[in-house]
Amino acid sequence: MAELKRNDSLEVARRFSVAPMMDWTTRDYRAFARMLTRHALLYTEMVTTGAILHGTPRERFLGYDALEHPLALQLGGSDAGELAACAAIAEEWGYDEVNLNVGCPSDRVQNNLIGACLMAHPQTVAAAVRAMRDAVSIPVTVKCRIGIDDQDEDADLTRFIRQVADAGCETFIVHARKAWLQGLSPRENRDVPPLNYPRVQRLKAQHPELHIGVNGGIRTLAECRAQLESVDSVMVGREAYRNPWLLASIDEALYGRPGPATSRHGAARALRPYIAGRLAEGARLNHITRHLLGLFQGCPGGRRFRRHLSENAHRDGAGLGVFDDALGLVPEPHETAAPSPARAGHSVSGVPS
């Protein structure tokens, strides 16, 4: 990808991305994900404009390792001036993209006019996108829902996309569920509203000039491929976290390029230098290894691996020895490989998306 221009390279990477997830897609998870896929686009957790502009140290909210590229910062906010300032800071920090959250349904963000409630305020989103685009040269994208509450999934979504696209947004990642802001918790909003993939597919057909990606409920490589027949990109969230080995098949299957991981043990060992560096910075082992608990899902010894880390990684002074001991509890096959595209159509985690 080095021969491509930066934004062209990012457009290639966007074919598959890991969704931004609060408390999950931390810098440590993202570094681990890079042991499994070189090419997928990674997103930070949502960071509010207030945290960036007023929180200290800024490294706490924006810090990352260079190996995480291509990397997008997801912002939460609605004030155009504040979002533009944060977008400029993100570009200064070296992020490849800035994404505006128009999908989070929690009460806390609603009270600050952040997230899915902005679906009812397309003019506010349009003003924010215009201000951010004026402030930076990197792409400004939007992650939204197909609607909220009693909105019409056809007319209101069409109106939202048109207004925001007219402000200069060329890329929309659409969670194919409505968000119900009254009566459902954020957790229920990930499962209860029905998925409506055809609506996202129609959106792409109506706007061939835009990049339209789909998110929500996607669990397997086969499902990714099926979606890519009708939309430009797929974004996977919970399955990529709880069953991270899924990512080991992505580079070959969706980018036509070899991935970095040929075995689960190899991926874990490749992360050791990163872990050592983070421990030297003062990070706690369990803050890093909690993101690896699903690596050996369904494998002999996987439960012992999870238990050893869960019981020991949080202890004071826990270091690489704890990690190595946990890894030693999982028998290493003589022949190991990333899941082949032919077999990767089935999820092994058993966790509903």
mmCIF file of C-alpha atoms in Angstrom:
data_model
loop_
_atom_site.group_PDB
_atom_site.id
_atom_site.type_symbol
_atom_site.label_atom_id
_atom_site.label_comp_id
_atom_site.label_asym_id
_atom_site.label_seq_id
_atom_site.Cartn_x
_atom_site.Cartn_y
_atom_site.Cartn_z
ATOM 1 C CA MET A 1 0.000 0.000 0.000
ATOM 2 C CA ALA A 2 3.020 2.300 0.290
ATOM 3 C CA GLU A 3 2.789 3.205 -3.397
ATOM 4 C CA LEU A 4 -0.709 4.648 -3.008
ATOM 5 C CA LYS A 5 -1.536 8.194 -2.023
ATOM 6 C CA ARG A 6 -2.624 8.542 1.592
ATOM 7 C CA ASN A 7 -6.359 8.941 0.964
ATOM 8 C CA ASP A 8 -6.358 6.276 -1.762
ATOM 9 C CA SER A 9 -4.672 3.935 0.685
ATOM 10 C CA LEU A 10 -7.310 4.732 3.294
ATOM 11 C CA GLU A 11 -10.110 4.041 0.840
ATOM 12 C CA VAL A 12 -8.635 0.590 0.235
ATOM 13 C CA ALA A 13 -8.315 -0.025 3.976
ATOM 14 C CA ARG A 14 -11.914 1.015 4.580
ATOM 15 C CA ARG A 15 -13.161 -2.108 2.789
ATOM 16 C CA PHE A 16 -13.172 -3.738 6.230
ATOM 17 C CA SER A 17 -13.023 -1.926 9.549
ATOM 18 C CA VAL A 18 -13.376 -2.694 13.235
ATOM 19 C CA ALA A 19 -16.133 -0.614 14.797
ATOM 20 C CA PRO A 20 -15.413 1.956 17.500
ATOM 21 C CA MET A 21 -16.570 0.490 20.827
ATOM 22 C CA MET A 22 -16.405 2.203 24.197
ATOM 23 C CA ASP A 23 -14.004 0.496 26.635
ATOM 24 C CA TRP A 24 -13.113 -2.102 23.989
ATOM 25 C CA THR A 25 -11.269 -0.534 21.055
ATOM 26 C CA THR A 26 -8.554 0.965 23.242
ATOM 27 C CA ARG A 27 -5.011 1.469 21.996
ATOM 28 C CA ASP A 28 -4.069 -1.925 23.457
ATOM 29 C CA TYR A 29 -6.820 -3.748 21.592
ATOM 30 C CA ARG A 30 -5.882 -1.971 18.393
ATOM 31 C CA ALA A 31 -2.232 -2.957 18.753
ATOM 32 C CA PHE A 32 -3.342 -6.567 19.219
ATOM 33 C CA ALA A 33 -5.600 -6.322 16.161
ATOM 34 C CA ARG A 34 -2.548 -5.326 14.121
ATOM 35 C CA MET A 35 -0.974 -8.688 14.954
ATOM 36 C CA LEU A 36 -3.895 -10.202 13.004
ATOM 37 C CA THR A 37 -4.554 -7.762 10.144
ATOM 38 C CA ARG A 38 -2.279 -5.235 8.504
ATOM 39 C CA HIS A 39 -4.828 -3.673 6.189
ATOM 40 C CA ALA A 40 -8.166 -3.230 7.978
ATOM 41 C CA LEU A 41 -9.086 0.264 9.146
ATOM 42 C CA LEU A 42 -9.151 0.604 12.937
ATOM 43 C CA TYR A 43 -11.162 3.116 14.959
ATOM 44 C CA THR A 44 -10.641 4.561 18.406
ATOM 45 C CA GLU A 45 -13.325 4.596 21.019
ATOM 46 C CA MET A 46 -15.531 7.655 20.760
ATOM 47 C CA VAL A 47 -13.728 10.630 22.316
ATOM 48 C CA THR A 48 -15.781 13.706 23.147
ATOM 49 C CA THR A 49 -14.693 17.163 22.099
ATOM 50 C CA GLY A 50 -14.656 18.224 25.735
ATOM 51 C CA ALA A 51 -12.195 15.503 26.653
ATOM 52 C CA ILE A 52 -9.808 16.570 23.904
ATOM 53 C CA LEU A 53 -10.095 20.313 24.449
ATOM 54 C CA HIS A 54 -10.109 20.320 28.230
ATOM 55 C CA GLY A 55 -8.832 16.936 29.420
ATOM 56 C CA THR A 56 -5.246 16.432 30.524
ATOM 57 C CA PRO A 57 -2.973 14.903 29.598
ATOM 58 C CA ARG A 58 -4.113 14.825 25.972
ATOM 59 C CA GLU A 59 -2.092 11.638 25.480
ATOM 60 C CA ARG A 60 -4.686 9.850 27.604
ATOM 61 C CA PHE A 61 -7.327 10.426 24.942
ATOM 62 C CA LEU A 62 -5.305 10.562 21.742
ATOM 63 C CA GLY A 63 -2.230 8.415 22.339
ATOM 64 C CA TYR A 64 -1.577 5.464 20.055
ATOM 65 C CA ASP A 65 1.253 3.373 18.654
ATOM 66 C CA ALA A 66 2.443 3.955 15.103
ATOM 67 C CA LEU A 67 1.767 0.307 14.248
ATOM 68 C CA GLU A 68 -1.979 1.004 14.523
ATOM 69 C CA HIS A 69 -2.203 2.838 11.172
ATOM 70 C CA PRO A 70 -4.453 3.113 9.247
ATOM 71 C CA LEU A 71 -6.314 4.624 12.184
ATOM 72 C CA ALA A 72 -9.399 6.833 12.534
ATOM 73 C CA LEU A 73 -10.386 8.975 15.495
ATOM 74 C CA GLN A 74 -14.089 8.947 16.301
ATOM 75 C CA LEU A 75 -15.360 12.196 17.784
ATOM 76 C CA GLY A 76 -18.452 12.815 19.877
ATOM 77 C CA GLY A 77 -19.909 16.300 19.799
ATOM 78 C CA SER A 78 -22.215 18.699 17.964
ATOM 79 C CA ASP A 79 -20.627 22.144 18.212
ATOM 80 C CA ALA A 80 -19.117 22.860 14.804
ATOM 81 C CA GLY A 81 -16.295 25.026 16.142
ATOM 82 C CA GLU A 82 -15.261 22.516 18.788
ATOM 83 C CA LEU A 83 -15.399 19.632 16.321
ATOM 84 C CA ALA A 84 -13.294 21.560 13.825
ATOM 85 C CA ALA A 85 -10.698 22.294 16.511
ATOM 86 C CA CYS A 86 -10.594 18.632 17.519
ATOM 87 C CA ALA A 87 -10.322 17.503 13.911
ATOM 88 C CA ALA A 88 -7.315 19.780 13.465
ATOM 89 C CA ILE A 89 -5.741 18.328 16.601
ATOM 90 C CA ALA A 90 -6.396 14.804 15.298
ATOM 91 C CA GLU A 91 -4.617 15.654 12.058
ATOM 92 C CA GLU A 92 -1.687 17.094 14.009
ATOM 93 C CA TRP A 93 -1.476 13.848 15.969
ATOM 94 C CA GLY A 94 -1.276 11.870 12.739
ATOM 95 C CA TYR A 95 -4.709 10.252 12.551
ATOM 96 C CA ASP A 96 -5.748 9.154 9.060
ATOM 97 C CA GLU A 97 -9.447 10.014 9.369
ATOM 98 C CA VAL A 98 -11.890 11.810 11.636
ATOM 99 C CA ASN A 99 -15.294 10.207 12.116
ATOM 100 C CA LEU A 100 -18.335 11.846 13.699
ATOM 101 C CA ASN A 101 -20.494 9.663 15.933
ATOM 102 C CA VAL A 102 -24.173 9.959 14.989
ATOM 103 C CA GLY A 103 -25.131 6.536 16.307
ATOM 104 C CA CYS A 104 -24.577 6.158 20.048
ATOM 105 C CA PRO A 105 -27.949 5.894 21.838
ATOM 106 C CA SER A 106 -26.940 6.331 25.501
ATOM 107 C CA ASP A 107 -28.755 8.838 27.721
ATOM 108 C CA ARG A 108 -25.483 10.466 28.746
ATOM 109 C CA VAL A 109 -24.513 11.469 25.236
ATOM 110 C CA GLN A 110 -28.069 12.430 24.289
ATOM 111 C CA ASN A 111 -28.074 15.020 27.057
ATOM 112 C CA ASN A 112 -25.063 16.649 25.398
ATOM 113 C CA LEU A 113 -26.474 16.411 21.848
ATOM 114 C CA ILE A 114 -24.024 13.681 20.907
ATOM 115 C CA GLY A 115 -24.613 10.447 19.040
ATOM 116 C CA ALA A 116 -27.830 9.067 17.564
ATOM 117 C CA CYS A 117 -29.995 11.981 18.642
ATOM 118 C CA LEU A 118 -28.211 14.004 15.941
ATOM 119 C CA MET A 119 -30.149 12.004 13.346
ATOM 120 C CA ALA A 120 -32.969 14.443 14.128
ATOM 121 C CA HIS A 121 -30.682 17.422 13.442
ATOM 122 C CA PRO A 122 -29.165 16.943 9.981
ATOM 123 C CA GLN A 123 -28.469 20.662 9.674
ATOM 124 C CA THR A 124 -26.304 20.499 12.813
ATOM 125 C CA VAL A 125 -24.377 17.516 11.456
ATOM 126 C CA ALA A 126 -23.961 19.243 8.109
ATOM 127 C CA ALA A 127 -22.554 22.370 9.770
ATOM 128 C CA ALA A 128 -20.145 20.242 11.798
ATOM 129 C CA VAL A 129 -18.947 18.320 8.740
ATOM 130 C CA ARG A 130 -18.431 21.536 6.791
ATOM 131 C CA ALA A 131 -16.401 23.071 9.613
ATOM 132 C CA MET A 132 -14.257 19.974 10.057
ATOM 133 C CA ARG A 133 -13.589 19.661 6.339
ATOM 134 C CA ASP A 134 -12.501 23.299 6.248
ATOM 135 C CA ALA A 135 -10.088 22.611 9.117
ATOM 136 C CA VAL A 136 -8.325 19.469 7.862
ATOM 137 C CA SER A 137 -7.085 17.690 4.762
ATOM 138 C CA ILE A 138 -7.794 14.174 6.048
ATOM 139 C CA PRO A 139 -11.214 12.568 5.354
ATOM 140 C CA VAL A 140 -14.168 13.510 7.550
ATOM 141 C CA THR A 141 -16.707 10.686 7.747
ATOM 142 C CA VAL A 142 -19.978 9.990 9.550
ATOM 143 C CA LYS A 143 -21.193 6.865 11.324
ATOM 144 C CA CYS A 144 -24.973 6.948 11.710
ATOM 145 C CA ARG A 145 -28.109 4.843 12.109
ATOM 146 C CA ILE A 146 -30.905 4.258 9.605
ATOM 147 C CA GLY A 147 -33.076 6.371 11.890
ATOM 148 C CA ILE A 148 -34.267 6.984 15.437
ATOM 149 C CA ASP A 149 -37.559 6.425 17.207
ATOM 150 C CA ASP A 150 -40.502 7.122 14.889
ATOM 151 C CA GLN A 151 -38.484 8.504 11.990
ATOM 152 C CA ASP A 152 -39.300 7.181 8.549
ATOM 153 C CA GLU A 153 -36.433 4.907 7.526
ATOM 154 C CA ASP A 154 -36.787 5.985 3.913
ATOM 155 C CA ALA A 155 -37.672 9.683 3.816
ATOM 156 C CA ASP A 156 -35.823 10.818 6.940
ATOM 157 C CA LEU A 157 -32.654 8.865 6.209
ATOM 158 C CA THR A 158 -32.653 10.156 2.626
ATOM 159 C CA ARG A 159 -33.024 13.717 3.910
ATOM 160 C CA PHE A 160 -30.207 13.253 6.452
ATOM 161 C CA ILE A 161 -27.766 11.780 3.939
ATOM 162 C CA ARG A 162 -28.527 14.427 1.337
ATOM 163 C CA GLN A 163 -27.969 17.365 3.703
ATOM 164 C CA VAL A 164 -24.766 15.970 5.173
ATOM 165 C CA ALA A 165 -23.410 14.932 1.770
ATOM 166 C CA ASP A 166 -24.108 18.436 0.456
ATOM 167 C CA ALA A 167 -21.844 19.688 3.263
ATOM 168 C CA GLY A 168 -19.002 17.611 1.853
ATOM 169 C CA CYS A 169 -19.213 14.226 3.572
ATOM 170 C CA GLU A 170 -18.393 11.504 1.058
ATOM 171 C CA THR A 171 -18.310 8.487 3.393
ATOM 172 C CA PHE A 172 -21.116 7.162 5.589
ATOM 173 C CA ILE A 173 -20.937 4.016 7.709
ATOM 174 C CA VAL A 174 -24.522 3.068 8.477
ATOM 175 C CA HIS A 175 -25.558 0.883 11.398
ATOM 176 C CA ALA A 176 -28.480 -0.965 9.842
ATOM 177 C CA ARG A 177 -30.729 -0.565 12.886
ATOM 178 C CA LYS A 178 -32.858 2.223 14.194
ATOM 179 C CA ALA A 179 -31.935 3.571 17.624
ATOM 180 C CA TRP A 180 -34.769 3.857 20.114
ATOM 181 C CA LEU A 181 -33.777 6.712 22.393
ATOM 182 C CA GLN A 182 -36.710 6.229 24.744
ATOM 183 C CA GLY A 183 -37.427 2.886 26.371
ATOM 184 C CA LEU A 184 -34.354 0.889 25.329
ATOM 185 C CA SER A 185 -30.933 0.750 26.928
ATOM 186 C CA PRO A 186 -27.766 1.114 24.818
ATOM 187 C CA ARG A 187 -27.288 -2.645 25.111
ATOM 188 C CA GLU A 188 -30.837 -3.348 23.917
ATOM 189 C CA ASN A 189 -30.278 -0.925 21.031
ATOM 190 C CA ARG A 190 -27.608 -3.309 19.729
ATOM 191 C CA ASP A 191 -30.049 -6.217 19.480
ATOM 192 C CA VAL A 192 -33.732 -5.334 19.790
ATOM 193 C CA PRO A 193 -34.384 -3.046 16.803
ATOM 194 C CA PRO A 194 -34.444 -5.274 13.722
ATOM 195 C CA LEU A 195 -31.602 -5.127 11.236
ATOM 196 C CA ASN A 196 -32.529 -3.673 7.856
ATOM 197 C CA TYR A 197 -29.637 -4.360 5.499
ATOM 198 C CA PRO A 198 -31.762 -3.779 2.390
ATOM 199 C CA ARG A 199 -32.244 -0.147 3.445
ATOM 200 C CA VAL A 200 -28.469 0.407 3.478
ATOM 201 C CA GLN A 201 -28.141 -1.374 0.152
ATOM 202 C CA ARG A 202 -30.823 0.872 -1.368
ATOM 203 C CA LEU A 203 -28.993 3.874 0.007
ATOM 204 C CA LYS A 204 -25.893 2.833 -1.912
ATOM 205 C CA ALA A 205 -27.914 2.282 -5.074
ATOM 206 C CA GLN A 206 -29.404 5.764 -4.690
ATOM 207 C CA HIS A 207 -25.984 7.363 -4.095
ATOM 208 C CA PRO A 208 -23.358 5.643 -6.250
ATOM 209 C CA GLU A 209 -21.157 8.735 -5.844
ATOM 210 C CA LEU A 210 -20.872 8.184 -2.064
ATOM 211 C CA HIS A 211 -18.986 5.556 -0.088
ATOM 212 C CA ILE A 212 -21.656 3.663 1.858
ATOM 213 C CA GLY A 213 -20.537 1.113 4.436
ATOM 214 C CA VAL A 214 -22.699 -1.175 6.545
ATOM 215 C CA ASN A 215 -22.420 -2.072 10.234
ATOM 216 C CA GLY A 216 -24.488 -4.165 12.603
ATOM 217 C CA GLY A 217 -24.815 -7.875 13.289
ATOM 218 C CA ILE A 218 -22.125 -9.057 10.866
ATOM 219 C CA ARG A 219 -20.313 -12.100 12.255
ATOM 220 C CA THR A 220 -18.618 -14.081 9.504
ATOM 221 C CA LEU A 221 -16.404 -13.660 6.493
ATOM 222 C CA ALA A 222 -19.180 -15.059 4.300
ATOM 223 C CA GLU A 223 -21.515 -12.326 5.528
ATOM 224 C CA CYS A 224 -18.853 -9.698 4.810
ATOM 225 C CA ARG A 225 -18.509 -10.922 1.244
ATOM 226 C CA ALA A 226 -22.255 -10.962 0.736
ATOM 227 C CA GLN A 227 -22.571 -7.371 1.952
ATOM 228 C CA LEU A 228 -19.730 -6.207 -0.281
ATOM 229 C CA GLU A 229 -21.749 -7.188 -3.315
ATOM 230 C CA SER A 230 -24.117 -4.277 -2.564
ATOM 231 C CA VAL A 231 -22.174 -1.752 -0.459
ATOM 232 C CA ASP A 232 -18.645 -0.370 -0.413
ATOM 233 C CA SER A 233 -17.434 -1.580 2.958
ATOM 234 C CA VAL A 234 -18.260 -3.554 6.062
ATOM 235 C CA MET A 235 -17.656 -2.664 9.686
ATOM 236 C CA VAL A 236 -17.616 -5.418 12.302
ATOM 237 C CA GLY A 237 -17.820 -4.737 16.019
ATOM 238 C CA ARG A 238 -18.477 -7.254 18.758
ATOM 239 C CA GLU A 239 -17.505 -10.331 16.768
ATOM 240 C CA ALA A 240 -14.116 -8.819 15.934
ATOM 241 C CA TYR A 241 -13.554 -8.242 19.641
ATOM 242 C CA ARG A 242 -14.902 -11.448 21.150
ATOM 243 C CA ASN A 243 -13.570 -13.671 18.378
ATOM 244 C CA PRO A 244 -10.426 -11.788 17.301
ATOM 245 C CA TRP A 245 -9.080 -14.697 15.233
ATOM 246 C CA LEU A 246 -11.691 -13.721 12.640
ATOM 247 C CA LEU A 247 -9.365 -10.838 11.752
ATOM 248 C CA ALA A 248 -6.606 -13.248 10.742
ATOM 249 C CA SER A 249 -8.551 -14.192 7.606
ATOM 250 C CA ILE A 250 -9.377 -10.662 6.478
ATOM 251 C CA ASP A 251 -6.198 -9.611 4.673
ATOM 252 C CA GLU A 252 -6.077 -12.569 2.309
ATOM 253 C CA ALA A 253 -9.804 -12.853 1.770
ATOM 254 C CA LEU A 254 -10.776 -9.184 1.338
ATOM 255 C CA TYR A 255 -7.534 -7.467 0.317
ATOM 256 C CA GLY A 256 -5.806 -10.260 -1.574
ATOM 257 C CA ARG A 257 -2.670 -9.874 0.527
ATOM 258 C CA PRO A 258 -1.079 -12.124 3.148
ATOM 259 C CA GLY A 259 -1.864 -11.311 6.751
ATOM 260 C CA PRO A 260 0.689 -11.131 9.562
ATOM 261 C CA ALA A 261 -0.607 -14.074 11.615
ATOM 262 C CA THR A 262 -0.129 -17.723 10.709
ATOM 263 C CA SER A 263 -1.096 -19.032 14.147
ATOM 264 C CA ARG A 264 -2.809 -17.834 17.309
ATOM 265 C CA HIS A 265 0.344 -18.490 19.328
ATOM 266 C CA GLY A 266 2.372 -16.550 16.781
ATOM 267 C CA ALA A 267 0.023 -13.566 17.029
ATOM 268 C CA ALA A 268 0.268 -13.616 20.827
ATOM 269 C CA ARG A 269 4.061 -13.816 20.768
ATOM 270 C CA ALA A 270 4.265 -11.013 18.212
ATOM 271 C CA LEU A 271 2.556 -8.750 20.737
ATOM 272 C CA ARG A 272 5.200 -9.353 23.449
ATOM 273 C CA PRO A 273 7.437 -6.370 22.514
ATOM 274 C CA TYR A 274 4.414 -4.086 22.585
ATOM 275 C CA ILE A 275 3.359 -5.439 25.987
ATOM 276 C CA ALA A 276 6.878 -4.962 27.338
ATOM 277 C CA GLY A 277 6.893 -1.365 26.116
ATOM 278 C CA ARG A 278 3.518 -0.582 27.656
ATOM 279 C CA LEU A 279 4.527 -2.138 30.975
ATOM 280 C CA ALA A 280 7.646 0.016 30.963
ATOM 281 C CA GLU A 281 5.383 3.049 30.529
ATOM 282 C CA GLY A 282 3.452 2.049 33.648
ATOM 283 C CA ALA A 283 0.463 0.278 32.106
ATOM 284 C CA ARG A 284 -0.997 -2.658 34.006
ATOM 285 C CA LEU A 285 -0.839 -6.080 32.401
ATOM 286 C CA ASN A 286 -4.554 -6.791 32.747
ATOM 287 C CA HIS A 287 -5.444 -3.592 30.887
ATOM 288 C CA ILE A 288 -3.644 -5.093 27.891
ATOM 289 C CA THR A 289 -4.379 -8.806 28.182
ATOM 290 C CA ARG A 290 -8.126 -8.386 28.737
ATOM 291 C CA HIS A 291 -8.342 -7.812 24.997
ATOM 292 C CA LEU A 292 -6.774 -11.217 24.248
ATOM 293 C CA LEU A 293 -9.179 -13.372 26.252
ATOM 294 C CA GLY A 294 -11.052 -14.509 23.135
ATOM 295 C CA LEU A 295 -7.965 -15.413 21.108
ATOM 296 C CA PHE A 296 -8.162 -19.138 21.874
ATOM 297 C CA GLN A 297 -11.968 -19.353 21.846
ATOM 298 C CA GLY A 298 -12.932 -22.951 21.066
ATOM 299 C CA CYS A 299 -9.338 -24.248 21.294
ATOM 300 C CA PRO A 300 -8.030 -26.878 23.742
ATOM 301 C CA GLY A 301 -6.594 -24.976 26.688
ATOM 302 C CA GLY A 302 -8.418 -21.767 25.808
ATOM 303 C CA ARG A 303 -10.353 -21.753 29.050
ATOM 304 C CA ARG A 304 -7.155 -22.242 31.085
ATOM 305 C CA PHE A 305 -5.555 -19.362 29.172
ATOM 306 C CA ARG A 306 -8.451 -17.039 30.016
ATOM 307 C CA ARG A 307 -8.581 -18.141 33.632
ATOM 308 C CA HIS A 308 -4.868 -17.692 34.241
ATOM 309 C CA LEU A 309 -4.916 -14.160 32.851
ATOM 310 C CA SER A 310 -8.134 -13.276 34.668
ATOM 311 C CA GLU A 311 -6.763 -14.481 38.001
ATOM 312 C CA ASN A 312 -3.218 -13.158 37.743
ATOM 313 C CA ALA A 313 -2.796 -10.307 35.260
ATOM 314 C CA HIS A 314 -4.376 -7.774 37.625
ATOM 315 C CA ARG A 315 -1.925 -8.455 40.460
ATOM 316 C CA ASP A 316 0.633 -5.839 41.386
ATOM 317 C CA GLY A 317 3.857 -6.399 39.495
ATOM 318 C CA ALA A 318 2.307 -8.810 36.991
ATOM 319 C CA GLY A 319 4.521 -8.905 33.935
ATOM 320 C CA LEU A 320 5.376 -10.878 30.838
ATOM 321 C CA GLY A 321 5.914 -14.024 32.893
ATOM 322 C CA VAL A 322 2.188 -14.169 33.635
ATOM 323 C CA PHE A 323 1.422 -13.764 29.958
ATOM 324 C CA ASP A 324 3.941 -16.439 28.940
ATOM 325 C CA ASP A 325 2.603 -18.865 31.561
ATOM 326 C CA ALA A 326 -0.935 -18.384 30.259
ATOM 327 C CA LEU A 327 0.221 -18.979 26.700
ATOM 328 C CA GLY A 328 1.960 -22.171 27.789
ATOM 329 C CA LEU A 329 -1.355 -23.595 28.976
ATOM 330 C CA VAL A 330 -2.603 -23.817 25.374
ATOM 331 C CA PRO A 331 -1.193 -26.736 23.340
ATOM 332 C CA GLU A 332 0.423 -25.426 20.179
ATOM 333 C CA PRO A 333 -0.547 -27.372 17.036
ATOM 334 C CA HIS A 334 2.272 -28.623 14.833
ATOM 335 C CA GLU A 335 0.646 -27.053 11.786
ATOM 336 C CA THR A 336 -1.105 -23.750 12.242
ATOM 337 C CA ALA A 337 -2.552 -21.266 9.837
ATOM 338 C CA ALA A 338 -5.014 -18.451 9.633
ATOM 339 C CA PRO A 339 -8.542 -19.618 8.792
ATOM 340 C CA SER A 340 -8.818 -20.211 5.085
ATOM 341 C CA PRO A 341 -11.403 -18.177 3.178
ATOM 342 C CA ALA A 342 -13.244 -21.414 2.407
ATOM 343 C CA ARG A 343 -13.735 -22.188 6.099
ATOM 344 C CA ALA A 344 -14.039 -18.717 7.535
ATOM 345 C CA GLY A 345 -17.746 -18.393 6.842
ATOM 346 C CA HIS A 346 -18.591 -19.807 10.259
ATOM 347 C CA SER A 347 -18.131 -18.026 13.525
ATOM 348 C CA VAL A 348 -16.394 -20.027 16.244
ATOM 349 C CA SER A 349 -17.159 -17.747 19.152
ATOM 350 C CA GLY A 350 -20.801 -18.631 19.677
ATOM 351 C CA VAL A 351 -21.355 -15.052 20.848
ATOM 352 C CA PRO A 352 -24.378 -13.334 19.322
ATOM 353 C CA SER A 353 -23.465 -10.144 17.495
#
